[in-house]
GROMACS .gro file of C-alpha atoms in nm:
model
  184
    1PRO     CA    1   7.125  -8.131   1.425
    2ASP     CA    2   7.261  -8.329   1.721
    3ASP     CA    3   7.457  -8.048   1.887
    4LYS     CA    4   7.301  -7.946   2.219
    5TYR     CA    5   7.488  -7.615   2.217
    6ILE     CA    6   7.345  -7.517   1.878
    7TRP     CA    7   6.991  -7.589   1.997
    8TYR     CA    8   7.057  -7.404   2.321
    9GLY     CA    9   7.200  -7.108   2.129
   10LEU     CA   10   6.899  -7.099   1.900
   11GLY     CA   11   6.672  -7.105   2.203
   12GLU     CA   12   6.872  -6.820   2.361
   13ALA     CA   13   6.833  -6.610   2.046
   14GLN     CA   14   6.461  -6.679   2.031
   15PHE     CA   15   6.409  -6.620   2.403
   16HIS     CA   16   6.612  -6.301   2.443
   17PHE     CA   17   6.639  -6.130   2.109
   18MET     CA   18   6.347  -6.206   1.878
   19GLY     CA   19   6.055  -6.056   2.068
   20GLU     CA   20   5.764  -6.205   2.253
   21SER     CA   21   5.632  -6.391   1.951
   22LYS     CA   22   5.948  -6.605   1.937
   23LYS     CA   23   5.988  -6.651   2.314
   24SER     CA   24   5.725  -6.923   2.321
   25GLY     CA   25   5.892  -7.087   2.021
   26SER     CA   26   6.219  -7.103   2.210
   27LEU     CA   27   6.073  -7.380   2.423
   28ALA     CA   28   6.113  -7.635   2.141
   29SER     CA   29   6.479  -7.542   2.099
   30PHE     CA   30   6.550  -7.571   2.471
   31GLU     CA   31   6.360  -7.900   2.486
   32ARG     CA   32   6.572  -8.035   2.199
   33ALA     CA   33   6.895  -7.932   2.376
   34ALA     CA   34   6.779  -8.102   2.699
   35ALA     CA   35   6.674  -8.415   2.509
   36LEU     CA   36   7.015  -8.442   2.347
   37ASP     CA   37   7.181  -8.429   2.689
   38PRO     CA   38   6.954  -8.453   2.995
   39ASP     CA   39   7.250  -8.361   3.217
   40PHE     CA   40   7.294  -8.027   3.034
   41LEU     CA   41   7.128  -7.801   3.291
   42LEU     CA   42   7.123  -7.463   3.114
   43PRO     CA   43   6.816  -7.530   2.897
   44TYR     CA   44   6.606  -7.614   3.201
   45TRP     CA   45   6.628  -7.258   3.335
   46HIS     CA   46   6.467  -7.134   3.016
   47ILE     CA   47   6.219  -7.418   2.987
   48PHE     CA   48   6.082  -7.329   3.329
   49ALA     CA   49   6.098  -6.954   3.258
   50VAL     CA   50   5.878  -7.000   2.950
   51LEU     CA   51   5.633  -7.218   3.140
   52TRP     CA   52   5.614  -6.964   3.423
   53GLU     CA   53   5.572  -6.667   3.189
   54GLU     CA   54   5.295  -6.848   3.002
   55GLU     CA   55   5.128  -6.933   3.335
   56ARG     CA   56   5.158  -7.304   3.269
   57THR     CA   57   5.233  -7.375   3.633
   58GLY     CA   58   5.066  -7.716   3.640
   59GLU     CA   59   5.288  -7.826   3.353
   60ALA     CA   60   5.593  -7.676   3.527
   61ILE     CA   61   5.516  -7.860   3.852
   62GLY     CA   62   5.465  -8.186   3.660
   63ARG     CA   63   5.794  -8.134   3.477
   64ALA     CA   64   5.977  -8.070   3.804
   65ASP     CA   65   5.820  -8.380   3.959
   66LYS     CA   66   5.945  -8.593   3.668
   67LEU     CA   67   6.295  -8.448   3.701
   68LEU     CA   68   6.288  -8.516   4.076
   69ALA     CA   69   6.175  -8.874   4.022
   70ALA     CA   70   6.469  -8.930   3.789
   71ASP     CA   71   6.726  -8.744   4.002
   72PRO     CA   72   6.604  -8.681   4.360
   73GLN     CA   73   6.944  -8.552   4.474
   74ASN     CA   74   6.957  -8.250   4.243
   75PRO     CA   75   6.872  -7.931   4.437
   76LEU     CA   76   6.792  -7.753   4.110
   77TRP     CA   77   6.483  -7.968   4.054
   78TYR     CA   78   6.355  -7.884   4.403
   79ARG     CA   79   6.419  -7.517   4.331
   80PHE     CA   80   6.223  -7.534   4.006
   81ARG     CA   81   5.940  -7.721   4.173
   82ALA     CA   82   5.919  -7.471   4.458
   83ALA     CA   83   5.919  -7.174   4.221
   84SER     CA   84   5.654  -7.339   4.006
   85VAL     CA   85   5.430  -7.383   4.309
   86VAL     CA   86   5.490  -7.019   4.406
   87TYR     CA   87   5.391  -6.910   4.054
   88SER     CA   88   5.066  -7.106   4.101
   89GLY     CA   89   4.972  -6.852   4.368
   90ASP     CA   90   4.889  -7.104   4.642
   91VAL     CA   91   5.076  -6.943   4.932
   92GLU     CA   92   5.049  -7.228   5.184
   93ARG     CA   93   5.143  -7.494   4.931
   94ALA     CA   94   5.427  -7.270   4.813
   95ARG     CA   95   5.566  -7.231   5.165
   96ALA     CA   96   5.573  -7.611   5.201
   97ALA     CA   97   5.744  -7.653   4.862
   98VAL     CA   98   6.004  -7.389   4.951
   99ALA     CA   99   6.072  -7.557   5.286
  100GLU     CA  100   6.119  -7.889   5.107
  101ALA     CA  101   6.355  -7.727   4.856
  102GLU     CA  102   6.555  -7.573   5.139
  103ARG     CA  103   6.592  -7.915   5.304
  104HIS     CA  104   6.736  -8.040   4.974
  105SER     CA  105   6.974  -7.747   4.929
  106PRO     CA  106   7.298  -7.871   5.082
  107THR     CA  107   7.516  -7.562   5.032
  108ALA     CA  108   7.482  -7.198   5.123
  109GLU     CA  109   7.497  -7.116   4.752
  110ASP     CA  110   7.210  -7.358   4.681
  111ARG     CA  111   6.998  -7.194   4.950
  112ARG     CA  112   7.086  -6.842   4.831
  113ASP     CA  113   6.993  -6.935   4.473
  114LEU     CA  114   6.671  -7.098   4.591
  115TYR     CA  115   6.559  -6.784   4.769
  116LYS     CA  116   6.660  -6.561   4.476
  117VAL     CA  117   6.432  -6.750   4.235
  118ILE     CA  118   6.157  -6.761   4.497
  119ALA     CA  119   6.184  -6.384   4.552
  120THR     CA  120   6.149  -6.331   4.177
  121ALA     CA  121   5.838  -6.548   4.172
  122TRP     CA  122   5.677  -6.372   4.468
  123GLY     CA  123   5.766  -6.035   4.320
  124SER     CA  124   5.606  -6.119   3.987
  125LEU     CA  125   5.285  -6.204   4.174
  126MET     CA  126   5.305  -5.868   4.357
  127TYR     CA  127   5.366  -6.026   4.697
  128ALA     CA  128   5.627  -5.767   4.795
  129ASN     CA  129   5.642  -5.876   5.159
  130LEU     CA  130   5.710  -6.240   5.062
  131ALA     CA  131   5.967  -6.132   4.802
  132GLU     CA  132   6.140  -5.921   5.067
  133GLU     CA  133   6.130  -6.213   5.313
  134SER     CA  134   6.287  -6.441   5.051
  135LEU     CA  135   6.565  -6.193   4.976
  136GLU     CA  136   6.640  -6.165   5.349
  137LYS     CA  137   6.662  -6.544   5.363
  138ALA     CA  138   6.898  -6.540   5.064
  139LEU     CA  139   7.131  -6.307   5.254
  140GLU     CA  140   7.100  -6.513   5.572
  141ALA     CA  141   7.168  -6.836   5.385
  142ASP     CA  142   7.502  -6.714   5.254
  143PRO     CA  143   7.614  -6.419   5.470
  144GLY     CA  144   7.967  -6.422   5.333
  145HIS     CA  145   7.843  -6.359   4.982
  146ASP     CA  146   7.735  -6.004   4.900
  147ASP     CA  147   7.516  -6.088   4.601
  148PRO     CA  148   7.436  -5.756   4.427
  149GLN     CA  149   7.109  -5.890   4.282
  150VAL     CA  150   6.987  -5.986   4.626
  151VAL     CA  151   7.097  -5.664   4.792
  152LYS     CA  152   6.956  -5.440   4.519
  153GLY     CA  153   6.632  -5.636   4.511
  154LEU     CA  154   6.596  -5.614   4.887
  155THR     CA  155   6.652  -5.238   4.898
  156GLU     CA  156   6.403  -5.193   4.612
  157TYR     CA  157   6.136  -5.392   4.798
  158LEU     CA  158   6.198  -5.190   5.113
  159ARG     CA  159   6.161  -4.868   4.914
  160MET     CA  160   5.849  -4.990   4.731
  161GLN     CA  161   5.683  -5.078   5.061
  162HIS     CA  162   5.767  -4.735   5.203
  163LYS     CA  163   5.995  -4.886   5.465
  164PHE     CA  164   6.223  -4.587   5.429
  165ASP     CA  165   6.396  -4.618   5.767
  166GLU     CA  166   6.496  -4.980   5.691
  167TYR     CA  167   6.590  -4.880   5.337
  168GLU     CA  168   6.814  -4.599   5.462
  169GLN     CA  169   6.971  -4.817   5.732
  170ARG     CA  170   7.041  -5.100   5.484
  171THR     CA  171   7.184  -4.857   5.229
  172ARG     CA  172   7.411  -4.686   5.486
  173THR     CA  173   7.540  -5.025   5.599
  174LEU     CA  174   7.611  -5.126   5.241
  175LEU     CA  175   7.786  -4.799   5.165
  176ALA     CA  176   8.003  -4.837   5.475
  177GLN     CA  177   8.101  -5.185   5.357
  178SER     CA  178   8.156  -5.080   4.997
  179PRO     CA  179   8.185  -4.700   4.961
  180ASP     CA  180   8.283  -4.711   4.593
  181ASN     CA  181   7.980  -4.913   4.486
  182ASP     CA  182   7.753  -4.677   4.292
  183MET     CA  183   7.468  -4.932   4.298
  184TYR     CA  184   7.360  -4.796   4.638
   0.00000   0.00000   0.00000
């Protein structure tokens, strides 16, 4: 009963494999894992994912604020806070939260990961242009890293917005860089 990995594993099973009715129930398992070891970061990804999916953005923002108060140096908490504000739908407030998260993202990887989660949030709200912008920033933040999720997401947003010339240009560039990659 005091093993964080067991609680995390139970939460994973509930979240991913037991259907929508159990996804909400996974929150208690992830909360238990985090309570057993507050420095165990994996459960927090799922805690926030459940809150976002259930449109409990106020609770998510409050949770992120508490985590930031306890550990203001952790870029993950800024990332979760920014994404939570994006999920609230307040574009101006979200831009400010993302800018703050970027200021607290010391590495290129931190900034790339920030913009990936922000792109997902914008995309879920059907703000394709802001999702595209975030994916571009993810690539700019870490140009030496060819993250397939970012690249595929970006080309999909270009296609969805009927930006076919940009889509074709981006795809040709990617194929020239990696001709054996069947993702493009």
